[in-house]
Tab-separated table of C-alpha atoms and ligand atoms in Angstrom:
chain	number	residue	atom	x	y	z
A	359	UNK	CA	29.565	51.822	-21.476
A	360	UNK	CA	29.388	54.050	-24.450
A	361	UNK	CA	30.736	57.307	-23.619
A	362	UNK	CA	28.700	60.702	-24.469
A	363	UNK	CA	30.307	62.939	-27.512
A	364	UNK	CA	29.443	66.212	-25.412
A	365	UNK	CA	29.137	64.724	-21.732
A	366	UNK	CA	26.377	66.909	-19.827
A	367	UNK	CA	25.119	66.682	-16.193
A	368	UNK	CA	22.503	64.001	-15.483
A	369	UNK	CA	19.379	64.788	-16.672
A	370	UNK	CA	16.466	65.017	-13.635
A	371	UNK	CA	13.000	63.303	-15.136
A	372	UNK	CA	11.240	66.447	-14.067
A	373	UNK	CA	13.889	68.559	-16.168
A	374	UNK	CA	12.610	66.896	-19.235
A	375	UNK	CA	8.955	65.924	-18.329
A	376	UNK	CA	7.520	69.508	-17.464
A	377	UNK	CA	8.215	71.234	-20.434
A	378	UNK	CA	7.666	68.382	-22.652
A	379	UNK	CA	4.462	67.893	-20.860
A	380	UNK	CA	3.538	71.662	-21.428
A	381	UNK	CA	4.314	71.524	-24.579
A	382	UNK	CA	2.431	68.196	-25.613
A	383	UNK	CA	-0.722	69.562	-24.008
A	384	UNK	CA	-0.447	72.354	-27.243
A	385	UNK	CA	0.859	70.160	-29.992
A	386	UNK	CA	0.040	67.089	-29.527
A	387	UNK	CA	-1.056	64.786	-32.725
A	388	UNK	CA	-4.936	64.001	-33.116
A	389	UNK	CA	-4.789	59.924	-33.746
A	390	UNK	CA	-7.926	57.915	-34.251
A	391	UNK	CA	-6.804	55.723	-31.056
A	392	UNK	CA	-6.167	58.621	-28.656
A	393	UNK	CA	-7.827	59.622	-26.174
A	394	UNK	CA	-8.946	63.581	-26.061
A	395	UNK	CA	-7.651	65.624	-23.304
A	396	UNK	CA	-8.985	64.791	-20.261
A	397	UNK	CA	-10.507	61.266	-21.245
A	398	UNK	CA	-9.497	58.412	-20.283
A	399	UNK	CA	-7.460	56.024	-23.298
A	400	UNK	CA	-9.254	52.646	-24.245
A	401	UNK	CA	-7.168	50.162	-23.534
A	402	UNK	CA	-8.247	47.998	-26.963
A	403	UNK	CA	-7.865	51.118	-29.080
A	404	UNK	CA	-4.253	51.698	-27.268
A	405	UNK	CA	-3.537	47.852	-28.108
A	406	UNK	CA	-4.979	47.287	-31.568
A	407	UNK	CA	-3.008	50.437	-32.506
A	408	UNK	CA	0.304	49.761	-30.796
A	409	UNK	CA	0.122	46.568	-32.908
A	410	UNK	CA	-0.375	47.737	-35.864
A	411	UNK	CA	2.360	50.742	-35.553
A	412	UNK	CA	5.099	47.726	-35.563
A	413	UNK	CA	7.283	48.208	-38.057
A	414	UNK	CA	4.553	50.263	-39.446
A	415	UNK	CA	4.274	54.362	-40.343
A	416	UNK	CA	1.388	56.184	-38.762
A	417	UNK	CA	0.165	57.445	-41.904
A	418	UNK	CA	-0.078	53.817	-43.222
A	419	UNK	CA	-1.869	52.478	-40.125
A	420	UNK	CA	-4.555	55.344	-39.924
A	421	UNK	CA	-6.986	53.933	-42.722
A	422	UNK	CA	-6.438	50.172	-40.904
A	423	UNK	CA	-7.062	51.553	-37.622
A	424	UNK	CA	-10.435	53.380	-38.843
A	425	UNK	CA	-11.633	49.778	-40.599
A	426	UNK	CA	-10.909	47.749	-37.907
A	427	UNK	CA	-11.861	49.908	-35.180
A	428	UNK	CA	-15.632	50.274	-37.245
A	429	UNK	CA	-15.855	46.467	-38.168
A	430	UNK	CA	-14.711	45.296	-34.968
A	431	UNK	CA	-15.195	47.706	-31.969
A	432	UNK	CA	-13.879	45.965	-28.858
A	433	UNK	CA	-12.226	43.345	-28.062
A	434	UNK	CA	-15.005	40.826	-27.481
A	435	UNK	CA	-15.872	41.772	-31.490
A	436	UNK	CA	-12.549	41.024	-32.648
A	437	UNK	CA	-12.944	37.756	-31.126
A	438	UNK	CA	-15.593	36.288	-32.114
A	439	UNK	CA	-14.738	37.255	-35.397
A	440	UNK	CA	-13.457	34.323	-37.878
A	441	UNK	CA	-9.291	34.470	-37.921
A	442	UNK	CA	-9.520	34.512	-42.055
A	443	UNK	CA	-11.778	37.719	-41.770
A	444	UNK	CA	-9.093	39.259	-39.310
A	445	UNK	CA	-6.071	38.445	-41.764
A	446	UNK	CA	-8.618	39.602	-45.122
A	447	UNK	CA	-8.392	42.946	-42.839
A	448	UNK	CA	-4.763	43.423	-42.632
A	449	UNK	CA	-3.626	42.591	-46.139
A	450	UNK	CA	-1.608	45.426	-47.208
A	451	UNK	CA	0.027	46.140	-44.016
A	452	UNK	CA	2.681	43.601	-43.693
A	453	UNK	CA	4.006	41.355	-40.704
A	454	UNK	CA	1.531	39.044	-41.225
A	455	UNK	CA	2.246	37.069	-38.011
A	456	UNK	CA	0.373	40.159	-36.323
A	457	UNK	CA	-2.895	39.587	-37.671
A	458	UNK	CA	-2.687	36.032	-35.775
A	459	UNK	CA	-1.516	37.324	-33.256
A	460	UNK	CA	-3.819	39.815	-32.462
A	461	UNK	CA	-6.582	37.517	-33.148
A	462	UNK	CA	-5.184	34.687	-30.562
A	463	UNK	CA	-4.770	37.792	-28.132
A	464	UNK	CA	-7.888	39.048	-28.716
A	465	UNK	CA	-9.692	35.597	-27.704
A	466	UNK	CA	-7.187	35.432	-24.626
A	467	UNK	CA	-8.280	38.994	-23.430
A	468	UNK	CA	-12.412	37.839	-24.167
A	469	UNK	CA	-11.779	34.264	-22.651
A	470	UNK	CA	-9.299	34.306	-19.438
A	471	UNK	CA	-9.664	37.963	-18.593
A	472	UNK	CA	-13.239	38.818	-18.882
A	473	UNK	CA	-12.643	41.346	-21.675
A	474	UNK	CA	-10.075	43.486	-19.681
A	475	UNK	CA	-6.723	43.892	-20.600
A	476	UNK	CA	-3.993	43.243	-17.587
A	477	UNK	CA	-3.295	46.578	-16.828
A	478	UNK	CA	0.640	46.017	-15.893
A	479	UNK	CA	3.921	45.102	-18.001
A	480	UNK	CA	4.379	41.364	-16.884
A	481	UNK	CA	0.426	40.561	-17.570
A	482	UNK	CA	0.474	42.244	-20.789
A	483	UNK	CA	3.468	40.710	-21.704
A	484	UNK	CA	1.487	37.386	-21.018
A	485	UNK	CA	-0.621	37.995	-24.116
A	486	UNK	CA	0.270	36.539	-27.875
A	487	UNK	CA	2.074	39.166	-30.102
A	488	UNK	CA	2.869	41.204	-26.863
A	489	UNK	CA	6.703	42.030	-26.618
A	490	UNK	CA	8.255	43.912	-24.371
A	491	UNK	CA	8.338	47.531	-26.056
A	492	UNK	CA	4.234	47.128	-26.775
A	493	UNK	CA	3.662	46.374	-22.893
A	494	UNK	CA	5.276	49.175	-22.026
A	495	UNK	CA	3.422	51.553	-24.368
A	496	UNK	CA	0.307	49.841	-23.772
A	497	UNK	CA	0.708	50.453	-19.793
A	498	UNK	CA	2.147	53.900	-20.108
A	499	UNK	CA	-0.459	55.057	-22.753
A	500	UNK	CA	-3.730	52.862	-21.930
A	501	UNK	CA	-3.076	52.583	-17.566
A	502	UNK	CA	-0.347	55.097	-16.903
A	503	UNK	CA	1.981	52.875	-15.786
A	504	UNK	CA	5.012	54.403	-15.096
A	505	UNK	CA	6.691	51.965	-17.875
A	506	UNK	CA	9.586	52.832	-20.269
A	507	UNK	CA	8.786	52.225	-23.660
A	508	UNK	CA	11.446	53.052	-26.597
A	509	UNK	CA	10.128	53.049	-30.265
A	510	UNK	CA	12.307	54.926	-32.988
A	511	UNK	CA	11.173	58.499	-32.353
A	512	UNK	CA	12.278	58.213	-29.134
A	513	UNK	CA	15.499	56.583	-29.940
A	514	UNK	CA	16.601	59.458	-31.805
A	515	UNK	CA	15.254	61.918	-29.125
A	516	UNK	CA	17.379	60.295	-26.370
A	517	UNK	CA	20.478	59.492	-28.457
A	518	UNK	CA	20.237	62.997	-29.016
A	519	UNK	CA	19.632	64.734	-25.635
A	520	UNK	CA	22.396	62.896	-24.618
A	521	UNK	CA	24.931	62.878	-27.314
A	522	UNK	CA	25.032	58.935	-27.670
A	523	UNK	CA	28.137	58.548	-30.302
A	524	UNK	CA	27.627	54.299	-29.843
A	525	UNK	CA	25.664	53.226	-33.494
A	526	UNK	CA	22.436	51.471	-33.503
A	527	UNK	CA	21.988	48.787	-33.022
A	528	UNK	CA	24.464	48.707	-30.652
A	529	UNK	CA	23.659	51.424	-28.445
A	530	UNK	CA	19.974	50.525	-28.039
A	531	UNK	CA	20.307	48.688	-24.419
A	532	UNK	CA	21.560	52.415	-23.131
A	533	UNK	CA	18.954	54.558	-24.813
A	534	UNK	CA	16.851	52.258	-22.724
A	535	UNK	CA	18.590	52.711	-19.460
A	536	UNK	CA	18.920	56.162	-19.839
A	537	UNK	CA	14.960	56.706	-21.145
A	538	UNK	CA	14.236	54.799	-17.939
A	539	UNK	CA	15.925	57.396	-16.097
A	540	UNK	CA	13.722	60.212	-17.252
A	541	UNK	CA	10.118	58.603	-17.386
A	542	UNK	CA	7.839	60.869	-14.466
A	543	UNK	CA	5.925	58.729	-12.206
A	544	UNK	CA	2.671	61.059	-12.976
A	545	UNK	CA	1.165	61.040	-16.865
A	546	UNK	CA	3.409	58.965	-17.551
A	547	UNK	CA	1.271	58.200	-20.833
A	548	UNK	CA	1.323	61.349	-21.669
A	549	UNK	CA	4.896	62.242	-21.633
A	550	UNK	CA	5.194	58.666	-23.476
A	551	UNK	CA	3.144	59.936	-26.562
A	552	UNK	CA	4.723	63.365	-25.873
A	553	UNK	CA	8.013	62.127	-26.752
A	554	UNK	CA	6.249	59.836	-29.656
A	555	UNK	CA	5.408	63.380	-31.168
A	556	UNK	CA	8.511	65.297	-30.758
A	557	UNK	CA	10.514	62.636	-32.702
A	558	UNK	CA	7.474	62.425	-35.203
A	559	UNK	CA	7.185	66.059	-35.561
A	560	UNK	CA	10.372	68.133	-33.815
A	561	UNK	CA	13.273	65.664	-33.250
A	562	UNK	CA	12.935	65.007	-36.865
A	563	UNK	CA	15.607	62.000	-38.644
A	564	UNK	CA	16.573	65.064	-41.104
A	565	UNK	CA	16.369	68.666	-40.057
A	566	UNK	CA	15.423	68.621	-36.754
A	567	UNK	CA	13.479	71.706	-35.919
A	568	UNK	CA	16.213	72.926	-32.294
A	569	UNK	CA	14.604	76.381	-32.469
A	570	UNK	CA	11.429	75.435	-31.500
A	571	UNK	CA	11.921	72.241	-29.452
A	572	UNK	CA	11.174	72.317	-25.687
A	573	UNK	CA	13.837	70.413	-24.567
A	574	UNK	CA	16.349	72.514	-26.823
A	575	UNK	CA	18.140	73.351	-23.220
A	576	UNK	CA	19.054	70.299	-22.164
A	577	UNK	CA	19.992	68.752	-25.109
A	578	UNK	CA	23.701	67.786	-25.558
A	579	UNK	CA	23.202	67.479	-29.430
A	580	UNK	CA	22.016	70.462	-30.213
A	581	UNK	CA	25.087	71.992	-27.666
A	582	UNK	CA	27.593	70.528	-29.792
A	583	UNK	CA	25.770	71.398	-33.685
A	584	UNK	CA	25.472	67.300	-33.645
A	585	UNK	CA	21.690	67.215	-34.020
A	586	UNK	CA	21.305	66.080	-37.868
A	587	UNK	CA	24.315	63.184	-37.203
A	588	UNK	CA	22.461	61.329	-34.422
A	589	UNK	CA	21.657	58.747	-33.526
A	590	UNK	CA	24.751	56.886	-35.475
A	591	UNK	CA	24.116	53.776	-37.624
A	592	UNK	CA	25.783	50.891	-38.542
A	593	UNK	CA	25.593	49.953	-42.172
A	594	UNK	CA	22.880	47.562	-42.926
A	595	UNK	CA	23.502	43.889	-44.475
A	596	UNK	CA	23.116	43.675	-47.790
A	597	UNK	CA	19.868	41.698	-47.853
A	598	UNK	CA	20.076	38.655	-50.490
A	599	UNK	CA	18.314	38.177	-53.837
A	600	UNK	CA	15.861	35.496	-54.015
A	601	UNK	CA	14.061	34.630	-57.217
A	602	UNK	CA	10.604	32.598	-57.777
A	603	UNK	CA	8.187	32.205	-60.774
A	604	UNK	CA	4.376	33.242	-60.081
A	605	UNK	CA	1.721	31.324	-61.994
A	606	UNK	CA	-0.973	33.135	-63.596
A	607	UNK	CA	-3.802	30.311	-64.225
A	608	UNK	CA	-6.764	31.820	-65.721
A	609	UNK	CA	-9.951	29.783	-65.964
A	610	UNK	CA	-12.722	29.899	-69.455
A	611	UNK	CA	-14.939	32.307	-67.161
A	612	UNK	CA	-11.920	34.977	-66.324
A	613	UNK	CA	-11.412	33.493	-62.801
A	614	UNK	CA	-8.072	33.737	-61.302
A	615	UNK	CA	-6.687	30.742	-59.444
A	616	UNK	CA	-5.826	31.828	-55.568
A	617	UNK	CA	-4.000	29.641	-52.591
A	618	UNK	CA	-3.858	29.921	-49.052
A	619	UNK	CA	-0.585	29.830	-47.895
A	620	UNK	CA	0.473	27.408	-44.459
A	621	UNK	CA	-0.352	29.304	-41.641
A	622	UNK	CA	3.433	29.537	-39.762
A	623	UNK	CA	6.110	31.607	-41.809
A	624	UNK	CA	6.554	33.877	-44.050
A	625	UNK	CA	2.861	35.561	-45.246
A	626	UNK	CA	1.679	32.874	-42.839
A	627	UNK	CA	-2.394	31.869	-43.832
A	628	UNK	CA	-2.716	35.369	-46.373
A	629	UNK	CA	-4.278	34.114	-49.870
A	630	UNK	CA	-1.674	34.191	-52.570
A	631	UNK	CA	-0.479	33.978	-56.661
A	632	UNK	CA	1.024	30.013	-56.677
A	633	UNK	CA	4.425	30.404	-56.670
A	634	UNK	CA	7.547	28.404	-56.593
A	635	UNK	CA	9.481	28.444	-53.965
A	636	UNK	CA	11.409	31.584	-53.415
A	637	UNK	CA	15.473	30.341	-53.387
A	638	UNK	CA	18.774	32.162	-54.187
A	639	UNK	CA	19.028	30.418	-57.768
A	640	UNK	CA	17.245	31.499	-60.315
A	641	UNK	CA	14.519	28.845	-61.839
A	642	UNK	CA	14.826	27.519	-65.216
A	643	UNK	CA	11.571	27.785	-67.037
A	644	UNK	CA	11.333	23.754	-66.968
A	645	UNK	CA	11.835	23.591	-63.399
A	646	UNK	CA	9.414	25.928	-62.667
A	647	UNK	CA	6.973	24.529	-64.964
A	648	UNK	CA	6.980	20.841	-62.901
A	649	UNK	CA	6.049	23.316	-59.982
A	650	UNK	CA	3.111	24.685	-61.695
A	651	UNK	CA	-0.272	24.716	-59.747
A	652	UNK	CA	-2.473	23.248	-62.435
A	653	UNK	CA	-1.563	22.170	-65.994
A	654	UNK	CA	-1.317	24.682	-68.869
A	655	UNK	CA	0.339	26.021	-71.503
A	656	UNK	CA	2.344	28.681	-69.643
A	657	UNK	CA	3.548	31.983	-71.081
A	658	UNK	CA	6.269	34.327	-69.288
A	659	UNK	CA	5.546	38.278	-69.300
A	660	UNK	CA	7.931	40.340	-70.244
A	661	UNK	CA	9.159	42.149	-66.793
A	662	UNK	CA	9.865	41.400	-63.134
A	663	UNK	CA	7.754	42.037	-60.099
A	664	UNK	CA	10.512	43.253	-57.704
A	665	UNK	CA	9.587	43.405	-53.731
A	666	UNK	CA	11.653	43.796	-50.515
A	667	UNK	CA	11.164	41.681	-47.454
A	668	UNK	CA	12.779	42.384	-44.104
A	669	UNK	CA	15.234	39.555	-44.819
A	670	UNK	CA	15.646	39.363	-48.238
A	671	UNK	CA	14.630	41.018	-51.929
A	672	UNK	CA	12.980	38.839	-54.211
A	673	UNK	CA	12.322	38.637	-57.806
A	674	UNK	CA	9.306	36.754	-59.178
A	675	UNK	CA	8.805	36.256	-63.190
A	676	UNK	CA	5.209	35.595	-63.745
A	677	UNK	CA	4.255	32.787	-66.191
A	678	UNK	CA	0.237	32.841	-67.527
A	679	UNK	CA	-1.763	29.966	-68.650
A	680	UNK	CA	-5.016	29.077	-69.383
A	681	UNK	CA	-6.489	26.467	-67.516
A	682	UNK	CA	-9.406	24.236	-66.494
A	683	UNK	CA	-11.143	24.953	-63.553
A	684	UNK	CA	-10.816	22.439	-60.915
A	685	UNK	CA	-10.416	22.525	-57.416
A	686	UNK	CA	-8.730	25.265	-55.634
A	687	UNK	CA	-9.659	28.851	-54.990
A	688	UNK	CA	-10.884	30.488	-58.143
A	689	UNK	CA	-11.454	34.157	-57.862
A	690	UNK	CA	-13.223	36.362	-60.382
A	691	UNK	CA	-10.719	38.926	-61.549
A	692	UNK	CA	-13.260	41.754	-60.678
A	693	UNK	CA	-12.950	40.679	-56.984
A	694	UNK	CA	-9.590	39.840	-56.406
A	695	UNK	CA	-9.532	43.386	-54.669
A	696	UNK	CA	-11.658	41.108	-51.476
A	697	UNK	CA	-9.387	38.066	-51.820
A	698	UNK	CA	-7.051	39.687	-48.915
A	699	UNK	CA	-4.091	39.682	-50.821
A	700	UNK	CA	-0.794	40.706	-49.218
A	701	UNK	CA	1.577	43.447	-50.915
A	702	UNK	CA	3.743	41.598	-52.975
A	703	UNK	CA	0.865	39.468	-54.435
A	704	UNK	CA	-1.116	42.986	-55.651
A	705	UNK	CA	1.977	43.795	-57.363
A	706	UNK	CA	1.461	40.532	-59.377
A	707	UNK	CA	-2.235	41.453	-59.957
A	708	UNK	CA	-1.310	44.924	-61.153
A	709	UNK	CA	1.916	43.872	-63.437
A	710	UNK	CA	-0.674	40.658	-65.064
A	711	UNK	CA	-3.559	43.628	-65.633
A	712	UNK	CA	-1.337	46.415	-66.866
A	713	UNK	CA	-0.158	43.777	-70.058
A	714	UNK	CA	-3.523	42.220	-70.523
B	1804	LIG	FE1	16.019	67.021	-31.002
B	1804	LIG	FE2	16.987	69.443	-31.463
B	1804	LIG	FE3	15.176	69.050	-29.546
B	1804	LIG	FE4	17.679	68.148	-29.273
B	1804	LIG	S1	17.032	70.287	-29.425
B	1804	LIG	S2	15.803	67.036	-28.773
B	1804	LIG	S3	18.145	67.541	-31.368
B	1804	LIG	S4	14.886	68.785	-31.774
């Protein structure tokens, strides 16, 4: 069991909960999907927003949230909606697996639950795109289930109260334990989010603000001046270099040539530039060219369009041709803005239109 740098006595949830609870009920964050004071959360705000904050910053998911939430307002809304609309809606924020996820969940909730959520851990947990960390939050924050859930934020805050010397990833299974330890068995969704905004706002990664904290008694970090070295990391992989050639094929009439890509993998079903496959040699012009979409007399632009995926960077050269237009998905290049393109493909867009 990892041992503590400075060991303290065993932290009582109540030790931790009241003043964290006092304090949240000052400075708490104002988030499109929370509830005000005193109202009770919506469990389909709660959810579409605990998906969308995997992997994913709050300031990133805000404008999302606001689009969605408008378009689609509850669950029955997002179902019925077509899947292709759903993943047009979420291009730009990544982890495109979510998108169908959310959309298979949301027709679960509408079809085999009557348009309620399950209120506990194992029925959540039931639902596509539902892991074990998003139950939790979703029953702490939407039910107030007394459920333990662990994002980053509160990672650091625990690794800290407790002086945790073990290295993520390693020491993640005892943050966990030990969280467990302190959640209350009333608001619990409050203190949840209350320690989602102290490590948002407080128990900041770099220069975490100990002179105003609430739990700046109890905290073993801040006892022994280790605050700004917690919680330990090991060093990341280095993440491999892939390369791939993007074809450009633009029609008499200025339309762009688009493709969906197969729904499973990588960018599963999200409209994209026709590439080559992305592999760890690099691709000799004629090679690429027998990979080409449509024929043409291709062109390479100067430059690179660089972009980092969990797993892997990659490195696409962009070849542009001029091209008849047959079948496939031509888009005008005025509206390529609606085609729903992920990330890495509007870096294409804008590295084609900043040389044209
Ligand atoms: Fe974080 Fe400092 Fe508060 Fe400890 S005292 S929980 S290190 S902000």
């Amino acid at each position: 069991m990892p041992q503590p740098i400075a060991p303290k006595p065993p932290l009582k949830p109540l030790a931790i909960a009241r003043p964290l609870l006092a304090w949240y009920d000052r400075h708490r964050r104002r988030l499109p999907w929370r509830a005000p004071p005193g109202e009770t959360p919506d469990p389909y705000r709660v959810w579409l927003s605990e998906i969308m904050l995997q992997q994913t910053t709050v300031a990133a998911v805000g404008p999302y949230f606001e689009r969605f939430f408008a378009r689609w307002p509850d669950v029955s809304a997002l179902a019925e909606a077509p899947v292709e609309d759903v993943m047009r809606a979420w291009a730009g924020l990544g982890y495109y697996a979510r998108a169908r996820n959310l959309h298979a969940c949301a027709r679960t909730v509408a079809a085999e639950h009557g348009g309620q959520f399950p209120t506990d851990e194992a029925g959540l947990r039931a639902l596509p795109g539902i892991g074990p960390y998003t139950a939790a939050a979703i029953a702490a924050i939407a039910f107030d289930r007394r459920a333990t859930a662990v994002d980053g934020n509160i990672e650091r805050v625990i690794a800290r109260l407790f002086a945790l010397a073990t290295p993520l990833p390693r020491v993640k299974p005892e943050l966990r334990r030990l969280a467990a330890t302190l959640a209350p068995a009333r608001r619990c969704g409050d203190y949840t989010q209350a320690m989602m905004d102290l490590g948002a706002t407080v128990c900041t990664s770099r220069a975490p603000k100990c002179p105003i904290c609430p739990l700046a008694r109890m905290c073993a970090a801040r006892a022994g001046g280790l605050a700004e070295d917690l919680p330990r990391r090991a060093p990341k992989p280095v993440r491999p270099l892939r390369h791939g050639i993007a074809f450009w094929a633009i029609a008499p009439d200025g339309a762009v040539l688009l493709r969906r890509r197969p729904a499973r993998g990588l960018l599963g079903g999200m409209m994209e530039v026709p590439s080559t496959d992305w592999r760890a040699e690099r691709w000799s012009p004629i090679d690429a060219a027998a990979e080409a979409p449509v024929r043409a007399k291709w062109r390479a632009l100067p430059g690179i369009v660089r972009h980092g995926f969990t797993h892997f960077e990659l490195e696409l050269m962009v070849l542009v041709g001029r091209a008849a237009k047959g079948e496939g998905a031509w888009w005008p290049i005025d509206r390529l803005a609606e085609a729903g393109l992920p990330s890495v493909m509007r870096k294409i867009v804008r590295h084609v239109l900043a040389q044209s």
